[in-house]
Coordinates of C-alpha atoms and ligand atoms in Angstrom, one line a residue:
X1195 CA 126.5 100.7 107.2
X1196 CA 123.5 101.8 109.1
X1197 CA 120.5 99.6 109.5
X1198 CA 118.1 102.5 109.7
X1199 CA 119.2 104.9 107.0
X1200 CA 120.6 107.8 108.9
X1201 CA 124.3 108.3 108.4
X1202 CA 126.9 110.6 107.1
X1203 CA 128.8 109.3 104.1
X1204 CA 132.0 110.7 102.8
X1205 CA 132.3 110.6 99.0
X1206 CA 135.2 111.2 96.7
X1207 CA 134.1 113.2 93.7
X1208 CA 137.1 113.9 91.5
X1209 CA 139.7 115.2 94.0
X1210 CA 137.1 116.8 96.3
X1211 CA 135.9 115.1 99.4
X1212 CA 132.2 115.8 100.1
X1213 CA 130.2 114.8 103.2
X1214 CA 126.6 114.0 102.4
X1215 CA 123.8 113.8 104.9
X1216 CA 121.4 111.0 104.1
X1217 CA 118.5 112.0 106.2
X1218 CA 116.8 115.2 105.2
X1219 CA 114.5 116.7 107.8
X1220 CA 111.0 117.6 106.8
X1221 CA 107.4 116.8 107.7
X1222 CA 105.9 113.4 107.7
X1223 CA 104.2 112.5 104.5
X1224 CA 100.6 111.1 104.4
X1225 CA 100.8 107.4 103.5
X1226 CA 97.2 107.0 102.3
X1227 CA 96.8 107.4 98.6
X1228 CA 100.0 108.5 96.8
X1229 CA 99.5 108.6 93.0
X1230 CA 100.8 105.5 91.3
X1231 CA 103.6 106.5 88.9
X1232 CA 103.0 105.6 85.2
X1233 CA 105.5 103.0 84.1
X1234 CA 106.0 101.4 80.6
X1235 CA 103.7 98.4 80.4
X1236 CA 104.6 95.0 78.8
X1237 CA 104.8 95.3 75.0
X1238 CA 102.0 93.8 72.9
X1239 CA 102.4 92.9 69.3
X1240 CA 103.2 90.2 66.7
X1241 CA 106.5 88.6 65.6
X1242 CA 107.3 86.9 62.3
X1243 CA 109.5 84.1 63.6
X1244 CA 107.0 81.4 64.8
X1245 CA 104.9 81.3 61.6
X1246 CA 107.3 82.5 58.9
X1247 CA 110.8 81.5 60.0
X1248 CA 113.4 83.2 57.8
X1249 CA 111.0 83.4 54.8
X1250 CA 110.0 86.9 56.0
X1251 CA 109.6 89.7 53.4
X1252 CA 107.7 93.0 52.8
X1253 CA 104.6 91.2 51.6
X1254 CA 104.4 88.9 54.7
X1255 CA 104.9 91.9 57.0
X1256 CA 102.4 94.1 55.2
X1257 CA 99.8 91.3 55.3
X1258 CA 100.2 90.8 59.0
X1259 CA 100.1 94.5 59.7
X1260 CA 96.8 94.8 57.8
X1261 CA 95.5 91.8 59.6
X1262 CA 96.4 93.4 63.0
X1263 CA 93.9 96.1 62.1
X1264 CA 91.2 94.1 60.4
X1265 CA 91.0 91.5 63.2
X1266 CA 90.6 94.2 65.9
X1267 CA 93.9 93.1 67.4
X1268 CA 95.2 96.7 67.3
X1269 CA 92.1 98.0 69.0
X1270 CA 92.7 95.4 71.7
X1271 CA 96.2 96.8 72.3
X1272 CA 98.6 94.9 70.0
X1273 CA 100.8 97.5 68.3
X1274 CA 104.3 96.1 67.4
X1275 CA 104.8 94.3 64.1
X1276 CA 108.2 92.7 64.7
X1277 CA 110.4 91.5 61.8
X1278 CA 112.5 88.6 63.2
X1279 CA 115.5 86.7 61.6
X1280 CA 115.8 86.4 57.9
X1281 CA 115.3 90.0 56.8
X1282 CA 118.9 90.4 55.7
X1283 CA 121.5 88.0 54.6
X1284 CA 124.6 89.3 56.3
X1285 CA 125.7 91.6 53.4
X1286 CA 127.1 95.1 53.9
X1287 CA 128.2 97.8 51.4
X1288 CA 131.7 99.3 51.3
X1289 CA 130.8 101.6 54.3
X1290 CA 129.6 98.7 56.4
X1291 CA 125.9 99.6 56.0
X1292 CA 123.5 96.7 56.0
X1293 CA 122.3 95.8 52.5
X1294 CA 118.9 94.0 51.9
X1295 CA 117.4 92.2 48.9
X1296 CA 115.5 94.9 46.9
X1297 CA 113.1 92.2 45.7
X1298 CA 112.2 91.2 49.2
X1299 CA 111.9 94.8 50.4
X1300 CA 110.6 96.8 47.4
X1301 CA 109.3 100.4 47.2
X1302 CA 105.8 100.5 48.6
X1303 CA 105.0 104.1 47.7
X1304 CA 105.9 106.6 45.0
X1305 CA 109.4 108.1 45.5
X1306 CA 110.7 105.2 47.6
X1307 CA 113.8 103.2 46.7
X1308 CA 113.7 99.4 46.7
X1309 CA 116.0 97.8 49.3
X1310 CA 115.3 100.5 51.9
X1311 CA 113.9 99.1 55.1
X1312 CA 112.3 102.5 55.9
X1313 CA 109.6 101.6 53.2
X1314 CA 108.1 98.9 55.4
X1315 CA 108.4 101.0 58.5
X1316 CA 106.5 103.8 56.8
X1317 CA 103.8 101.3 55.8
X1318 CA 103.5 100.0 59.3
X1319 CA 103.4 103.4 60.8
X1320 CA 100.8 104.5 58.2
X1321 CA 98.5 101.9 59.8
X1322 CA 99.0 103.4 63.2
X1323 CA 101.2 100.5 64.3
X1324 CA 104.9 100.3 65.5
X1325 CA 107.7 98.5 63.8
X1326 CA 110.3 96.0 65.2
X1327 CA 113.6 94.7 63.8
X1328 CA 116.0 92.0 64.8
X1329 CA 119.8 91.4 64.9
X1330 CA 122.3 89.4 66.9
X1331 CA 124.8 90.6 69.5
X1332 CA 127.6 88.4 67.9
X1333 CA 129.1 88.3 64.4
X1334 CA 126.7 85.6 63.2
X1335 CA 123.0 85.3 63.7
X1336 CA 121.1 82.1 64.6
X1337 CA 120.4 81.4 60.9
X1338 CA 124.1 80.7 60.3
X1339 CA 124.2 77.9 63.0
X1340 CA 120.9 76.2 62.5
X1341 CA 119.3 77.5 59.4
X1342 CA 115.6 76.7 59.5
X1343 CA 114.4 77.0 55.9
X1344 CA 117.0 77.7 53.2
X1345 CA 120.8 78.0 53.5
X1346 CA 122.6 79.5 56.5
X1347 CA 123.8 83.1 56.0
X1348 CA 127.0 84.1 57.9
X1349 CA 127.6 87.6 59.3
X1350 CA 124.0 88.3 60.2
X1351 CA 125.0 89.9 63.5
X1352 CA 125.9 93.4 64.6
X1353 CA 129.1 92.7 66.6
X1354 CA 131.7 95.3 65.9
X1355 CA 129.1 97.6 64.4
X1356 CA 126.7 98.3 67.3
X1357 CA 126.8 102.0 66.9
X1358 CA 126.3 101.9 63.2
X1359 CA 123.5 99.3 63.1
X1360 CA 121.4 100.6 66.0
X1361 CA 121.7 104.1 64.6
X1362 CA 120.6 102.7 61.2
X1363 CA 117.6 100.9 62.8
X1364 CA 116.5 104.2 64.5
X1365 CA 117.0 106.2 61.2
X1366 CA 114.9 103.7 59.3
X1367 CA 112.3 104.5 61.9
X1368 CA 112.0 101.2 63.8
X1369 CA 110.5 101.5 67.3
X1370 CA 111.7 98.1 68.7
X1371 CA 114.8 95.9 68.4
X1372 CA 115.2 92.3 69.4
X1373 CA 118.8 91.3 69.9
X1374 CA 119.6 87.5 69.7
X1375 CA 122.5 85.7 71.2
X1376 CA 123.5 82.9 68.7
X1377 CA 126.7 84.6 67.6
X1378 CA 127.5 85.8 71.1
X1379 CA 127.0 82.3 72.4
X1380 CA 129.2 80.8 69.8
X1381 CA 132.0 83.3 70.5
X1382 CA 131.6 82.8 74.3
X1383 CA 131.0 86.5 74.9
X1384 CA 129.7 87.8 78.2
X1385 CA 126.0 88.7 77.6
X1386 CA 125.9 91.4 80.4
X1387 CA 128.8 93.2 78.8
X1388 CA 127.6 92.9 75.2
X1389 CA 124.0 93.9 76.0
X1390 CA 125.1 96.9 78.0
X1391 CA 127.2 98.0 75.1
X1392 CA 124.2 97.6 72.8
X1393 CA 122.0 99.5 75.2
X1394 CA 124.5 102.4 75.1
X1395 CA 124.5 102.2 71.3
X1396 CA 120.7 102.4 71.4
X1397 CA 120.8 105.3 73.8
X1398 CA 123.2 107.1 71.5
X1399 CA 120.9 106.3 68.4
X1400 CA 117.9 107.6 70.4
X1401 CA 119.8 110.8 71.2
X1402 CA 120.9 111.4 67.6
X1403 CA 117.5 110.7 66.0
X1404 CA 115.1 111.6 68.8
X1405 CA 113.5 108.2 68.0
X1406 CA 112.7 105.7 70.8
X1407 CA 114.0 102.1 70.3
X1408 CA 112.5 99.6 72.7
X1409 CA 115.1 97.0 73.7
X1410 CA 114.3 93.2 73.7
X1411 CA 117.2 91.0 74.9
X1412 CA 117.0 87.4 73.6
X1413 CA 119.7 85.3 75.2
X1414 CA 117.3 82.6 76.5
X1415 CA 118.1 83.2 80.2
X1416 CA 121.8 82.5 79.9
X1417 CA 123.8 84.0 82.8
X1418 CA 120.5 85.0 84.4
X1419 CA 119.6 88.2 82.6
X1420 CA 117.0 89.1 85.3
X1421 CA 120.0 89.9 87.5
X1422 CA 121.6 92.4 85.1
X1423 CA 119.1 93.3 82.4
X1424 CA 116.8 95.8 84.2
X1425 CA 117.8 99.3 83.2
X1426 CA 120.9 97.9 81.4
X1427 CA 123.0 100.7 79.9
X1428 CA 120.6 103.2 81.4
X1429 CA 117.6 102.3 79.2
X1430 CA 114.3 103.0 80.8
X1431 CA 112.4 100.0 79.4
X1432 CA 113.5 96.6 78.3
X1433 CA 112.5 92.9 78.4
X1434 CA 114.7 89.9 78.5
X1435 CA 114.0 86.3 77.4
X1436 CA 114.2 83.8 80.3
X1437 CA 114.3 80.5 78.3
X1438 CA 114.6 78.9 74.9
X1439 CA 111.9 79.0 72.2
X1440 CA 108.6 77.3 73.0
X1441 CA 108.4 76.0 69.4
X1442 CA 110.5 76.0 66.3
X1443 CA 108.8 77.8 63.4
X1444 CA 105.8 76.1 61.8
X1445 CA 105.6 77.5 58.3
X1446 CA 102.5 76.5 56.3
X1447 CA 103.3 74.7 53.1
X1448 CA 106.9 74.2 54.1
X1449 CA 108.9 71.2 55.2
X1450 CA 108.3 72.4 58.7
X1451 CA 104.5 72.5 58.4
X1452 CA 104.2 69.3 60.5
X1453 CA 105.7 70.7 63.6
X1454 CA 103.5 71.1 66.6
X1455 CA 103.6 73.5 69.6
X1456 CA 103.4 71.7 73.0
X1457 CA 101.5 72.7 76.1
X1458 CA 104.2 71.2 78.3
X1459 CA 106.9 73.3 76.7
X1460 CA 104.7 76.4 77.1
X1461 CA 104.3 75.6 80.8
X1462 CA 108.0 75.1 81.2
X1463 CA 108.7 78.5 79.7
X1464 CA 106.1 80.0 82.0
X1465 CA 108.0 78.5 85.0
X1466 CA 111.4 79.7 83.8
X1467 CA 110.0 83.2 83.3
X1468 CA 109.1 83.8 87.0
X1469 CA 111.5 86.2 88.6
X1470 CA 109.3 88.5 90.6
X1471 CA 112.1 90.4 92.2
X1472 CA 113.4 91.6 88.8
X1473 CA 110.0 92.6 87.3
X1474 CA 109.1 96.2 88.2
X1475 CA 109.1 99.8 87.1
X1476 CA 108.7 98.8 83.4
X1477 CA 111.2 95.9 83.1
X1478 CA 109.8 92.5 82.2
X1479 CA 110.7 88.8 82.1
X1480 CA 110.0 87.5 78.7
X1481 CA 108.9 83.8 78.5
X1482 CA 108.9 84.0 74.6
X1483 CA 106.4 84.7 71.9
X1484 CA 103.0 83.1 72.5
X1485 CA 102.1 80.0 70.5
X1486 CA 98.3 80.7 70.8
X1487 CA 96.6 79.9 67.5
X1488 CA 99.5 77.8 66.2
X1489 CA 99.1 74.1 65.4
X1490 CA 99.3 71.9 68.5
X1491 CA 97.2 73.6 71.2
X1492 CA 93.5 73.1 71.7
X1493 CA 91.2 76.2 72.3
X1494 CA 91.2 75.4 76.0
X1495 CA 95.0 75.2 76.1
X1496 CA 95.2 78.4 74.2
X1497 CA 93.1 80.1 76.9
X1498 CA 95.2 78.6 79.7
X1499 CA 98.3 79.8 77.9
X1500 CA 96.8 83.4 77.7
X1501 CA 95.9 83.2 81.3
X1502 CA 99.5 82.3 82.3
X1503 CA 101.1 85.1 80.2
X1504 CA 98.6 87.6 81.6
X1505 CA 99.1 86.7 85.2
X1506 CA 102.8 86.8 84.9
X1507 CA 102.6 90.2 83.3
X1508 CA 104.6 89.0 80.3
X1509 CA 105.2 90.7 77.0
X1510 CA 102.3 89.6 74.7
X1511 CA 103.8 88.9 71.3
X1512 CA 101.7 86.7 69.1
X1513 CA 103.5 84.1 66.9
X1514 CA 100.5 82.8 64.9
X1515 CA 99.7 83.9 61.4
X1516 CA 97.2 86.7 62.0
X1517 CA 95.5 86.2 58.6
X1518 CA 94.5 82.7 59.7
X1519 CA 93.1 83.2 63.2
X1520 CA 90.0 81.2 64.2
X1521 CA 87.2 83.1 66.0
X1522 CA 88.1 81.2 69.2
X1523 CA 91.8 82.2 69.0
X1524 CA 90.9 85.8 68.3
X1525 CA 88.6 85.9 71.2
X1526 CA 91.3 84.5 73.4
X1527 CA 93.9 87.0 72.3
X1528 CA 91.6 90.0 72.6
X1529 CA 89.6 89.5 75.8
X1530 CA 89.9 93.0 77.4
X1531 CA 89.6 91.9 81.0
X1532 CA 92.4 89.3 80.6
X1533 CA 94.6 91.8 78.7
X1534 CA 94.0 94.3 81.5
X1535 CA 95.5 91.8 84.0
X1536 CA 98.7 91.7 81.9
X1537 CA 98.7 95.4 81.3
X1538 CA 97.8 96.4 84.9
X1539 CA 99.5 99.7 85.8
X1540 CA 101.3 98.3 88.9
X1541 CA 103.7 96.1 86.9
X1542 CA 104.9 93.4 89.3
X1543 CA 104.7 89.7 88.4
X1544 CA 102.6 87.0 89.9
X1545 CA 103.9 84.8 92.7
X1546 CA 103.0 81.3 93.6
X1547 CA 101.1 81.5 96.9
X1548 CA 100.0 77.9 97.3
X1549 CA 101.1 74.5 95.9
X1550 CA 99.4 71.2 96.7
X1551 CA 100.6 67.7 96.0
X1552 CA 99.9 66.5 92.5
X1553 CA 100.6 69.7 90.7
X1554 CA 97.8 72.0 91.9
X1555 CA 99.0 75.6 92.1
X1556 CA 97.6 79.0 93.0
X1557 CA 99.2 82.1 91.6
X1558 CA 98.5 85.7 92.6
X1559 CA 99.2 89.0 90.9
X1560 CA 98.6 92.2 92.8
X1561 CA 96.6 94.7 90.8
X1562 CA 96.6 98.5 90.9
X1563 CA 93.1 98.8 92.6
X1564 CA 93.8 98.2 96.3
X1565 CA 92.3 94.8 97.4
X1566 CA 92.3 93.4 93.8
X1567 CA 94.2 90.3 92.9
X1568 CA 94.4 88.3 89.6
X1569 CA 94.4 84.7 90.6
X1570 CA 95.2 81.6 88.6
X1571 CA 94.2 78.1 89.7
X1572 CA 96.4 75.8 87.7
X1573 CA 96.1 72.0 87.4
X1574 CA 99.3 70.6 86.0
X1575 CA 98.8 67.1 87.3
X1576 CA 100.9 64.6 85.5
X1577 CA 98.9 62.8 82.8
X1578 CA 100.1 59.5 84.3
X1579 CA 97.9 60.2 87.4
X1580 CA 94.4 59.0 87.1
X1581 CA 92.8 62.2 88.5
X1582 CA 91.8 64.3 85.5
X1583 CA 89.8 66.9 87.4
X1584 CA 90.5 68.4 90.8
X1585 CA 89.1 71.1 93.1
X1586 CA 91.7 73.9 93.8
X1587 CA 91.1 76.3 96.6
X1588 CA 92.4 79.9 97.1
X1589 CA 92.0 81.5 100.5
X1590 CA 91.9 85.2 101.0
X1591 CA 94.8 84.7 103.4
X1592 CA 96.8 83.2 100.5
X1593 CA 96.3 86.5 98.7
X1594 CA 97.2 88.7 101.7
X1595 CA 93.6 90.1 101.9
X1596 CA 92.0 91.2 105.1
X1597 CA 88.4 90.5 106.1
X1598 CA 86.4 87.4 105.4
X1599 CA 84.4 88.5 102.4
X1600 CA 85.6 89.0 98.8
X1601 CA 83.9 89.1 95.4
X1602 CA 85.1 86.7 92.7
X1603 CA 84.9 87.7 89.0
X1604 CA 85.5 85.5 85.9
X1605 CA 87.5 87.8 83.6
X1606 CA 86.9 85.6 80.6
X1607 CA 83.2 86.2 80.6
X1608 CA 83.1 89.3 82.7
X1609 CA 80.6 87.8 85.2
X1610 CA 80.7 88.0 88.9
X1611 CA 80.7 84.5 90.5
X1612 CA 79.5 86.0 93.7
X1613 CA 80.7 87.0 97.1
X1614 CA 82.5 84.3 99.2
X1615 CA 83.7 84.0 102.7
X1616 CA 87.4 83.2 103.3
X1617 CA 88.0 81.2 100.2
X1618 CA 86.9 80.1 96.7
X1619 CA 87.2 76.7 95.2
X1620 CA 87.0 75.8 91.5
X1621 CA 87.1 72.5 89.7
X1622 CA 90.0 72.5 87.3
X1623 CA 90.7 70.0 84.5
X1624 CA 94.1 68.6 84.2
X1625 CA 96.1 70.8 81.9
X1626 CA 93.8 73.7 82.4
X1627 CA 93.8 76.9 84.5
X1628 CA 91.0 79.0 85.9
X1629 CA 91.7 82.7 85.9
X1630 CA 89.9 84.9 88.4
X1631 CA 89.8 88.5 89.8
X1632 CA 89.4 88.5 93.5
X1633 CA 88.2 91.8 94.9
X1634 CA 88.6 92.0 98.6
X1635 CA 90.0 94.2 101.4
X1636 CA 93.6 95.3 101.3
X1637 CA 95.6 94.5 104.4
X1638 CA 97.1 97.3 106.5
X1639 CA 100.7 98.0 105.4
X1640 CA 103.6 97.9 107.7
X1641 CA 105.5 101.1 107.2
X1642 CA 109.1 100.2 107.3
X1643 CA 110.3 103.7 106.3
X1644 CA 110.2 106.2 107.9
X1645 CA 111.5 104.0 110.6
X1646 CA 112.1 104.8 114.2
X1647 CA 115.6 105.9 113.4
X1648 CA 114.3 108.7 111.3
X1649 CA 111.2 109.5 113.3
X1650 CA 110.2 113.1 112.8
X1651 CA 111.8 113.3 109.4
X1652 CA 110.5 112.6 106.0
X1653 CA 112.4 112.0 102.9
X1654 CA 115.5 109.9 102.6
X1655 CA 117.8 111.6 100.1
X1656 CA 120.5 109.4 98.7
X1657 CA 123.3 111.0 96.9
X1658 CA 126.0 109.6 94.7
X1659 CA 127.6 106.4 96.0
X1660 CA 125.3 106.3 99.0
X1661 CA 123.4 103.4 100.4
X1662 CA 120.7 102.9 102.9
X1663 CA 119.9 99.6 104.5
X1664 CA 117.0 98.7 106.7
X1665 CA 115.4 95.7 108.2
X1666 CA 112.0 94.3 107.5
X1667 CA 109.8 91.4 108.7
X1668 CA 108.0 89.8 105.7
X1669 CA 106.1 86.9 107.0
X1670 CA 106.6 84.0 109.3
X1671 CA 105.4 81.3 107.0
X1672 CA 107.9 81.3 104.2
X1673 CA 105.9 83.1 101.5
X1674 CA 107.7 83.6 98.2
X1675 CA 107.8 87.4 98.1
X1676 CA 106.5 90.5 99.8
X1677 CA 105.3 93.6 98.0
X1678 CA 106.6 97.1 98.7
X1679 CA 105.2 100.4 97.8
X1680 CA 107.8 103.1 97.6
X1681 CA 106.6 106.7 97.7
X1682 CA 109.1 109.2 96.3
X1683 CA 109.7 112.5 94.6
X1684 CA 111.7 113.0 91.4
X1685 CA 111.6 116.6 90.2
X1686 CA 113.8 115.8 87.1
X1687 CA 112.4 115.2 83.7
X1688 CA 114.3 111.9 83.4
X1689 CA 113.8 108.9 85.6
X1690 CA 116.2 108.4 88.5
X1691 CA 117.5 104.9 89.4
X1692 CA 118.5 103.0 92.5
X1693 CA 120.1 99.6 93.0
X1694 CA 117.9 97.4 95.2
X1695 CA 119.5 94.6 97.1
X1696 CA 117.6 92.2 99.4
X1697 CA 119.2 89.8 101.8
X1698 CA 122.5 89.8 99.9
X1699 CA 120.8 88.5 96.7
X1700 CA 121.8 89.8 93.3
X1701 CA 120.8 93.4 92.9
X1702 CA 118.2 94.8 90.5
X1703 CA 117.8 98.4 89.3
X1704 CA 114.5 100.1 89.9
X1705 CA 113.4 103.3 88.2
X1706 CA 111.8 106.3 89.6
X1707 CA 110.1 108.2 86.8
X1708 CA 109.6 111.9 87.1
X1709 CA 106.9 113.1 89.4
X1710 CA 107.4 116.9 89.2
X1711 CA 106.8 118.4 92.6
X1712 CA 104.2 115.8 93.5
X1713 CA 104.7 112.4 95.1
X1714 CA 104.7 109.2 93.1
X1715 CA 104.6 105.6 94.0
X1716 CA 106.2 102.5 92.5
X1717 CA 105.9 98.8 93.5
X1718 CA 108.5 96.1 93.8
X1719 CA 108.6 92.6 95.2
X1720 CA 111.3 91.1 97.3
X1721 CA 111.9 87.6 98.5
X1722 CA 112.2 87.3 102.2
X1723 CA 115.0 85.3 103.8
X1724 CA 114.5 82.1 105.8
X1725 CA 111.5 81.8 108.0
X1726 CA 113.8 82.3 111.0
X1727 CA 115.1 85.5 109.7
X1728 CA 111.6 86.6 109.1
X1729 CA 110.5 85.9 112.6
X1730 CA 113.2 88.0 114.0
X1731 CA 112.5 90.7 111.4
X1732 CA 116.0 90.1 110.0
X1733 CA 115.5 90.7 106.3
X1734 CA 117.8 93.3 104.9
X1735 CA 116.9 95.6 102.1
X1736 CA 119.2 98.2 100.7
X1737 CA 118.9 101.0 98.2
X1738 CA 122.0 102.5 96.7
X1739 CA 123.4 104.3 93.8
X1740 CA 126.8 104.3 92.3
X1741 CA 126.0 106.9 89.6
X1742 CA 123.5 109.7 89.4
X1743 CA 121.0 110.8 92.0
X1744 CA 118.3 108.7 93.4
X1745 CA 114.9 110.3 94.3
X1746 CA 113.8 111.5 97.6
X1747 CA 112.2 108.6 99.2
X1748 CA 109.2 109.5 101.4
X1749 CA 108.1 106.1 102.7
X1750 CA 108.3 102.4 102.1
X1751 CA 105.4 100.3 103.0
X1752 CA 105.3 96.5 103.1
X1753 CA 102.3 94.5 102.0
X1754 CA 102.2 90.8 102.6
X1755 CA 101.5 88.6 99.6
X1756 CA 99.9 86.2 102.1
X1757 CA 98.8 86.0 105.7
X1758 CA 100.0 83.1 107.8
X1759 CA 97.5 80.9 109.5
X1760 CA 97.1 81.2 113.3
X1761 CA 99.6 78.4 113.8
X1762 CA 102.1 80.1 111.5
X1763 CA 101.5 77.4 108.9
X1764 CA 104.0 77.4 106.1
X1765 CA 102.5 78.1 102.7
X1766 CA 103.2 76.9 100.1
Ligands
GLA960 C1 116.4 82.3 68.4 C2 115.3 83.1 69.2 C3 114.0 83.1 68.4 C4 114.2 83.6 67.0 C5 115.3 82.8 66.3 C6 115.7 83.3 64.9 O1 116.1 81.0 68.4 O2 115.2 82.6 70.4 O3 113.0 83.8 69.1 O4 114.5 84.9 67.0 O5 116.5 82.8 67.1 O6 116.6 82.5 64.4

């Protein structure tokens, strides 16, 4: 294997042996301002589980869909109305088709037949929204094992019928499907195998119906889905849950009405959702539906929760009853500058760039506008400690910004807090977070490709089963991840894909959407190796493909997510 990318590889395709030249001569490409490639952004919407448990029916869904419009949530960007568990009771007809209760899912318009799920989909679409549905990868759904309200219903899963069920969901017109893991877990199935099979069934359903079905994997982080879920089964967008539920359903007027959401559990889900190396090119870690507006959190905690989901670029799925939102909750859920942080076009996740004793943390998310960072100052000091309020400082070096001056903006009220030299300090209450936009000067990138080995050439064309490996030096002070901008061309209509492996860590699959004849740019993050390896520039990154053709890569530039102090101080 070459460390610099120029090699001749011999491939076996069928019985033919083909020699493929990896480096394609051409002229050097300008590095300055390649157009960022549009990627799918984190989904935004509402899900029925947290506030309705398995009592969901057509009336509940229609009311929530209407409220999405009347509250202005739709205008703010929320579009999916997702039906979670409880919509069917595990019954099928003699052909294996799912049968639903016609009373729960009646006709909603003239000419419709009761018991047809496409009725509610038409209703949702009629409001300009998108519709989501739910099943389990195993034979049983979660309701069989731990029924929340009412009896448990066996056989609420899709195992053995993936092709039939996902085709049915697409034919009904659903736009989104969440696939749970209770049955799969009970049967000890391999999630990577089952979800890949499901992704292929989705791909097939999409091909047959021409209808797009967004894929949401819900196996609570088991077997580390961030290592196998991106681009699973060739799907070009998906999200995967990284942890268990923040809260069990709190259904008003039910035996579960007394349950409370907890800030601590929400924080723990945030932590478990951080896998920056796997979040890129339209694939997202999913720390669970938000509990904002549900009983248990104060207005300040709701804002901190929103700030955490926004900075991690998480899917924004609301779990609260939208017909009961307070003004404060609505304002928290619909603040356009905060939503813009979550929905920023670049797509990568935040990284923790500073941590001080006592639970004081600084998180940074690179934004599309060069020199812009979303920054979160989080005070998670233990309540047992007497200090309730603490100053937290972010330095421009923590953020990988050059120059001494940067402007700081409070996205919650849209006001500029001023221009500051070298750093900014805010006082943060225990259990609270301060969200900022820091607008500074981007550092100069290190161009790691084209490298010396391919000087005078542009474009690195990988063909089937090829791999290129190169070295990079990330930082000398142990920062959590470096950012990479990959400039490429993909003339196909469909995205191309490459496996990305860094320092022998688990691979992830990155997508290169079509760029036509122009250049496009995507962003990824990669964790550097030990500080020693960094110093000697000994990080290894490889791009490969075992199937298909990857794009022509024009350049790869490395941007530090932090700058070491003069003494090479380790941070965090
Ligand atoms: C699991 C999931 C939840 C919800 C329930 C339904 O617990 O993690 O999000 O879908 O199942 O039973």
